[in-house]
Amino acid sequence: MIVNANQLDPVVAADEARANGFGWIAIRIADGETPLPPPANWVARFRAVSGIPVGGWSVLRGSPAAEARLAGSMLADDDLDFYIANAEQEYAYTNGTEHSLAHAHRSSEFIAAFRALEPAMPAALSSFCRPDEHDLDWRAWATAGWAFLPEAYVDQLGADGTPTACTTAATQWFPRSAIHPVLGIFTGTNPTPTPAEYAALLAQAGTTGFSLFPFENADSTTLAGYGTAIRAATVAHAAAP
C-alpha cells in the first residue's frame, strides 16, 4: 500500500515488486473528498514493467456518497483493478465521547454508493487491528463480501497489534480466508519487526496474504526479505513471474 506514489520511481518499484513475488500494489487516490491523483503515467509505467494489478485506496472521512463517487472517478481515471477503503473512527458509532448512529450507518451508505458505480470490482476494507474494540458496522462490510485488511502495526501497537490479535478479533465477522493483515513498516513506538519476524507472526495467525504500509518505506533489502517469505508459500502465494 503506497501513500505517496511520487516518492517512488514506478519502473524501479515495478522491478522490485515483481522480483520479490508481490501480487499487487495499491496507491492512495483520495483522502475524504480530496483527490490525490498519482503522477501522470505513473500507473501505466508501473504496469508496463510489473504486469501485476494496480489498485487504489482512499481514506474515508464523513461523506459516504461523495467519497464513493470520488473513489469511483479516481479508479476510472487510471483504469485501476481493485479498491481498498480505509474507514476508521469517522465511521464508528463511538468517537471519543460522541455516540452517533448516523456515523455508524456510514459504512452501509458507502458500500451502497460504491457498488452502484462499481458493482463487480474486487474490494476490501482496511481498518483497526481489533474490530472487537471499535464499533464500526463490520457486519455491513463482511456481508457485502469485502475482504478485511486489519492494521497489524506491531511497530505501533506491540503485542496488541500482531496478525494473530487482529485475526482472532476479526473472525467474529470475516472468514479467515478473507483476512489479510497489513504490516506496519513505519517508525512507531516499538521496534519494527524484521521481514523474518513478521513472517513468523503471520504464520502464527494462519492467514494467507499480506501487504506493507507504506510500501515506499521498504528498501531493496527489506523487500528481498519479504520476497523470501512469499516464496516460502506459507504466508502468501507468490505472483506469477
CSV table of C-alpha atoms in Angstrom, one decimal:
chain,number,residue,atom,x,y,z
A,1,MET,CA,0.0,0.0,0.0
A,2,ILE,CA,1.6,3.2,-1.2
A,3,VAL,CA,0.9,6.5,0.4
A,4,ASN,CA,2.9,8.8,-1.9
A,5,ALA,CA,3.5,7.4,-5.3
A,6,ASN,CA,5.6,10.5,-6.2
A,7,GLN,CA,8.3,9.2,-3.8
A,8,LEU,CA,8.8,6.1,-6.0
A,9,ASP,CA,10.1,5.6,-9.5
A,10,PRO,CA,7.4,3.4,-11.0
A,11,VAL,CA,10.0,1.4,-13.0
A,12,VAL,CA,12.2,0.6,-10.0
A,13,ALA,CA,9.2,-0.1,-7.8
A,14,ALA,CA,7.8,-2.5,-10.5
A,15,ASP,CA,11.1,-4.3,-10.9
A,16,GLU,CA,11.3,-4.9,-7.1
A,17,ALA,CA,7.7,-5.8,-6.6
A,18,ARG,CA,7.8,-8.4,-9.5
A,19,ALA,CA,11.2,-9.8,-8.4
A,20,ASN,CA,10.0,-10.4,-4.9
A,21,GLY,CA,6.7,-12.0,-5.8
A,22,PHE,CA,4.3,-9.3,-4.8
A,23,GLY,CA,0.9,-9.8,-6.3
A,24,TRP,CA,-0.4,-6.2,-6.4
A,25,ILE,CA,0.2,-2.7,-5.3
A,26,ALA,CA,-2.4,-0.1,-4.2
A,27,ILE,CA,-1.8,3.7,-4.5
A,28,ARG,CA,-3.6,6.3,-2.4
A,29,ILE,CA,-6.1,8.1,-4.6
A,30,ALA,CA,-8.1,10.3,-2.2
A,31,ASP,CA,-8.4,11.5,1.4
A,32,GLY,CA,-12.1,12.1,2.2
A,33,GLU,CA,-13.3,14.4,-0.6
A,34,THR,CA,-9.8,15.5,-1.6
A,35,PRO,CA,-8.5,13.7,-4.8
A,36,LEU,CA,-4.8,12.7,-4.7
A,37,PRO,CA,-4.0,11.5,-8.2
A,38,PRO,CA,-0.7,9.8,-8.9
A,39,PRO,CA,1.8,11.5,-11.2
A,40,ALA,CA,0.9,11.4,-14.8
A,41,ASN,CA,1.7,8.0,-16.5
A,42,TRP,CA,2.9,6.5,-13.1
A,43,VAL,CA,0.4,3.6,-13.2
A,44,ALA,CA,1.0,2.9,-16.9
A,45,ARG,CA,4.8,2.8,-16.4
A,46,PHE,CA,4.4,0.5,-13.4
A,47,ARG,CA,2.1,-1.8,-15.2
A,48,ALA,CA,4.3,-2.0,-18.3
A,49,VAL,CA,7.2,-3.4,-16.2
A,50,SER,CA,5.5,-5.4,-13.5
A,51,GLY,CA,2.4,-6.9,-15.1
A,52,ILE,CA,0.7,-7.1,-11.7
A,53,PRO,CA,-2.6,-5.5,-10.8
A,54,VAL,CA,-2.7,-1.9,-9.6
A,55,GLY,CA,-5.5,-0.8,-7.2
A,56,GLY,CA,-6.4,2.3,-5.4
A,57,TRP,CA,-7.1,3.1,-1.7
A,58,SER,CA,-8.6,6.1,-0.1
A,59,VAL,CA,-9.2,7.4,3.4
A,60,LEU,CA,-12.9,7.7,4.3
A,61,ARG,CA,-13.9,10.7,6.5
A,62,GLY,CA,-17.6,11.7,6.8
A,63,SER,CA,-19.4,11.9,3.5
A,64,PRO,CA,-20.0,8.4,2.3
A,65,ALA,CA,-21.8,9.1,-1.0
A,66,ALA,CA,-19.4,11.8,-2.1
A,67,GLU,CA,-16.4,9.7,-1.1
A,68,ALA,CA,-17.7,6.7,-3.0
A,69,ARG,CA,-18.3,8.9,-6.1
A,70,LEU,CA,-14.7,10.3,-5.9
A,71,ALA,CA,-13.2,6.8,-5.4
A,72,GLY,CA,-15.1,5.6,-8.5
A,73,SER,CA,-13.9,8.6,-10.5
A,74,MET,CA,-10.3,8.2,-9.5
A,75,LEU,CA,-10.3,4.4,-10.1
A,76,ALA,CA,-11.7,5.1,-13.6
A,77,ASP,CA,-9.1,7.7,-14.4
A,78,ASP,CA,-6.2,5.1,-14.3
A,79,ASP,CA,-8.4,2.1,-15.0
A,80,LEU,CA,-7.4,0.6,-11.7
A,81,ASP,CA,-8.1,-3.0,-10.9
A,82,PHE,CA,-9.4,-3.1,-7.3
A,83,TYR,CA,-10.2,-0.8,-4.4
A,84,ILE,CA,-9.4,-0.6,-0.7
A,85,ALA,CA,-11.5,1.6,1.7
A,86,ASN,CA,-9.7,2.9,4.8
A,87,ALA,CA,-12.5,3.5,7.2
A,88,GLU,CA,-11.7,4.2,10.8
A,89,GLN,CA,-13.1,6.5,13.6
A,90,GLU,CA,-15.3,8.7,11.4
A,91,TYR,CA,-17.3,5.6,10.5
A,92,ALA,CA,-17.7,4.4,14.1
A,93,TYR,CA,-20.7,4.7,16.4
A,94,THR,CA,-18.3,5.8,19.2
A,95,ASN,CA,-15.8,8.6,18.5
A,96,GLY,CA,-14.3,9.8,21.8
A,97,THR,CA,-17.3,10.8,23.9
A,98,GLU,CA,-19.6,11.1,20.9
A,99,HIS,CA,-22.1,8.4,20.0
A,100,SER,CA,-23.8,8.6,16.6
A,101,LEU,CA,-26.0,6.1,14.8
A,102,ALA,CA,-25.6,8.3,11.7
A,103,HIS,CA,-21.9,7.8,11.8
A,104,ALA,CA,-22.3,4.0,12.2
A,105,HIS,CA,-24.6,4.0,9.1
A,106,ARG,CA,-21.8,5.5,7.0
A,107,SER,CA,-20.4,2.0,6.2
A,108,SER,CA,-23.6,0.7,4.6
A,109,GLU,CA,-24.1,4.1,2.8
A,110,PHE,CA,-20.6,4.0,1.3
A,111,ILE,CA,-20.9,0.4,0.3
A,112,ALA,CA,-24.2,1.0,-1.5
A,113,ALA,CA,-23.0,4.1,-3.2
A,114,PHE,CA,-19.7,2.4,-4.3
A,115,ARG,CA,-21.4,-0.7,-5.6
A,116,ALA,CA,-23.8,1.5,-7.6
A,117,LEU,CA,-20.8,2.7,-9.5
A,118,GLU,CA,-18.6,-0.5,-9.4
A,119,PRO,CA,-20.8,-3.5,-8.9
A,120,ALA,CA,-18.2,-6.1,-9.6
A,121,MET,CA,-14.8,-4.6,-8.7
A,122,PRO,CA,-12.8,-6.6,-6.1
A,123,ALA,CA,-12.8,-4.6,-2.9
A,124,ALA,CA,-11.5,-4.7,0.7
A,125,LEU,CA,-11.8,-2.7,3.9
A,126,SER,CA,-8.6,-1.7,5.8
A,127,SER,CA,-9.2,-0.6,9.4
A,128,PHE,CA,-8.3,-1.1,13.0
A,129,CYS,CA,-6.5,-4.3,14.0
A,130,ARG,CA,-9.0,-5.2,16.7
A,131,PRO,CA,-12.6,-4.9,15.3
A,132,ASP,CA,-13.9,-6.1,18.7
A,133,GLU,CA,-12.6,-2.9,20.3
A,134,HIS,CA,-14.2,-0.5,17.8
A,135,ASP,CA,-17.9,-0.2,16.8
A,136,LEU,CA,-17.9,0.3,13.1
A,137,ASP,CA,-20.6,-1.6,11.3
A,138,TRP,CA,-18.2,-4.5,10.5
A,139,ARG,CA,-21.1,-6.8,9.5
A,140,ALA,CA,-22.1,-4.4,6.7
A,141,TRP,CA,-18.6,-4.9,5.1
A,142,ALA,CA,-18.5,-8.6,5.7
A,143,THR,CA,-22.0,-9.3,4.4
A,144,ALA,CA,-21.2,-7.3,1.3
A,145,GLY,CA,-18.3,-9.6,0.6
A,146,TRP,CA,-15.4,-7.1,1.2
A,147,ALA,CA,-12.1,-8.6,2.3
A,148,PHE,CA,-10.6,-7.3,5.5
A,149,LEU,CA,-7.1,-5.9,5.8
A,150,PRO,CA,-6.5,-5.3,9.5
A,151,GLU,CA,-3.7,-2.9,10.5
A,152,ALA,CA,-1.3,-5.2,12.1
A,153,TYR,CA,1.0,-2.4,13.2
A,154,VAL,CA,3.3,-4.2,15.7
A,155,ASP,CA,5.7,-1.2,15.4
A,156,GLN,CA,2.9,1.0,16.8
A,157,LEU,CA,0.7,-1.4,18.9
A,158,GLY,CA,3.2,-4.0,20.1
A,159,ALA,CA,1.6,-7.3,21.1
A,160,ASP,CA,-1.8,-5.9,20.7
A,161,GLY,CA,-1.2,-5.4,17.0
A,162,THR,CA,0.1,-8.8,16.0
A,163,PRO,CA,-1.5,-10.6,13.0
A,164,THR,CA,-2.9,-13.2,15.4
A,165,ALA,CA,-4.5,-10.5,17.6
A,166,CYS,CA,-6.1,-8.9,14.6
A,167,THR,CA,-7.3,-12.1,13.0
A,168,THR,CA,-8.7,-13.6,16.2
A,169,ALA,CA,-10.8,-10.5,16.7
A,170,ALA,CA,-11.9,-10.2,13.0
A,171,THR,CA,-13.1,-13.7,12.7
A,172,GLN,CA,-16.3,-12.7,14.6
A,173,TRP,CA,-17.3,-11.0,11.3
A,174,PHE,CA,-15.0,-12.1,8.5
A,175,PRO,CA,-13.9,-15.6,7.4
A,176,ARG,CA,-10.2,-16.2,7.9
A,177,SER,CA,-9.8,-16.7,4.2
A,178,ALA,CA,-10.8,-13.1,3.7
A,179,ILE,CA,-8.4,-11.6,6.3
A,180,HIS,CA,-5.1,-10.4,5.0
A,181,PRO,CA,-3.0,-8.3,7.6
A,182,VAL,CA,-1.3,-5.0,6.7
A,183,LEU,CA,2.1,-4.9,8.2
A,184,GLY,CA,3.3,-1.6,9.6
A,185,ILE,CA,6.9,-0.7,8.4
A,186,PHE,CA,7.0,2.9,9.7
A,187,THR,CA,8.7,4.3,12.7
A,188,GLY,CA,6.4,3.7,15.7
A,189,THR,CA,6.7,3.5,19.4
A,190,ASN,CA,8.1,-0.1,19.2
A,191,PRO,CA,10.8,-1.5,17.0
A,192,THR,CA,9.7,-2.5,13.5
A,193,PRO,CA,9.8,-6.3,13.2
A,194,THR,CA,12.2,-7.7,10.5
A,195,PRO,CA,10.7,-9.4,7.5
A,196,ALA,CA,11.5,-12.8,9.1
A,197,GLU,CA,9.9,-11.8,12.4
A,198,TYR,CA,6.7,-10.5,10.6
A,199,ALA,CA,6.6,-13.7,8.6
A,200,ALA,CA,6.7,-15.8,11.8
A,201,LEU,CA,3.9,-13.7,13.2
A,202,LEU,CA,1.8,-14.2,10.0
A,203,ALA,CA,2.4,-17.9,10.2
A,204,GLN,CA,1.1,-18.0,13.8
A,205,ALA,CA,-2.1,-16.2,12.6
A,206,GLY,CA,-2.7,-18.8,9.9
A,207,THR,CA,-3.7,-16.2,7.3
A,208,THR,CA,-2.6,-16.1,3.7
A,209,GLY,CA,-1.6,-12.9,2.0
A,210,PHE,CA,-0.3,-9.6,3.5
A,211,SER,CA,0.6,-6.1,2.5
A,212,LEU,CA,3.1,-3.5,3.6
A,213,PHE,CA,2.3,0.0,4.8
A,214,PRO,CA,3.7,2.1,3.5
A,215,PHE,CA,5.5,0.3,0.6
A,216,GLU,CA,7.7,3.3,-0.1
A,217,ASN,CA,9.4,2.7,3.3
A,218,ALA,CA,10.8,-0.6,2.2
A,219,ASP,CA,14.3,-0.6,0.7
A,220,SER,CA,15.7,-3.3,-1.6
A,221,THR,CA,17.0,-5.4,1.3
A,222,THR,CA,13.6,-5.3,3.2
A,223,LEU,CA,11.7,-6.2,0.0
A,224,ALA,CA,14.1,-9.1,-0.5
A,225,GLY,CA,13.3,-10.3,3.0
A,226,TYR,CA,9.6,-10.3,2.3
A,227,GLY,CA,10.3,-12.0,-1.0
A,228,THR,CA,11.9,-14.9,0.8
A,229,ALA,CA,8.7,-15.2,3.0
A,230,ILE,CA,6.5,-15.0,-0.1
A,231,ARG,CA,8.4,-17.7,-1.9
A,232,ALA,CA,8.2,-20.0,1.1
A,233,ALA,CA,4.5,-20.1,0.3
A,234,THR,CA,3.5,-20.4,4.0
A,235,VAL,CA,2.1,-16.9,4.5
A,236,ALA,CA,1.4,-15.8,0.9
A,237,HIS,CA,1.3,-17.1,-2.6
A,238,ALA,CA,3.9,-15.6,-5.0
A,239,ALA,CA,2.6,-13.8,-8.1
A,240,ALA,CA,3.3,-15.5,-11.4
A,241,PRO,CA,6.6,-14.2,-12.8
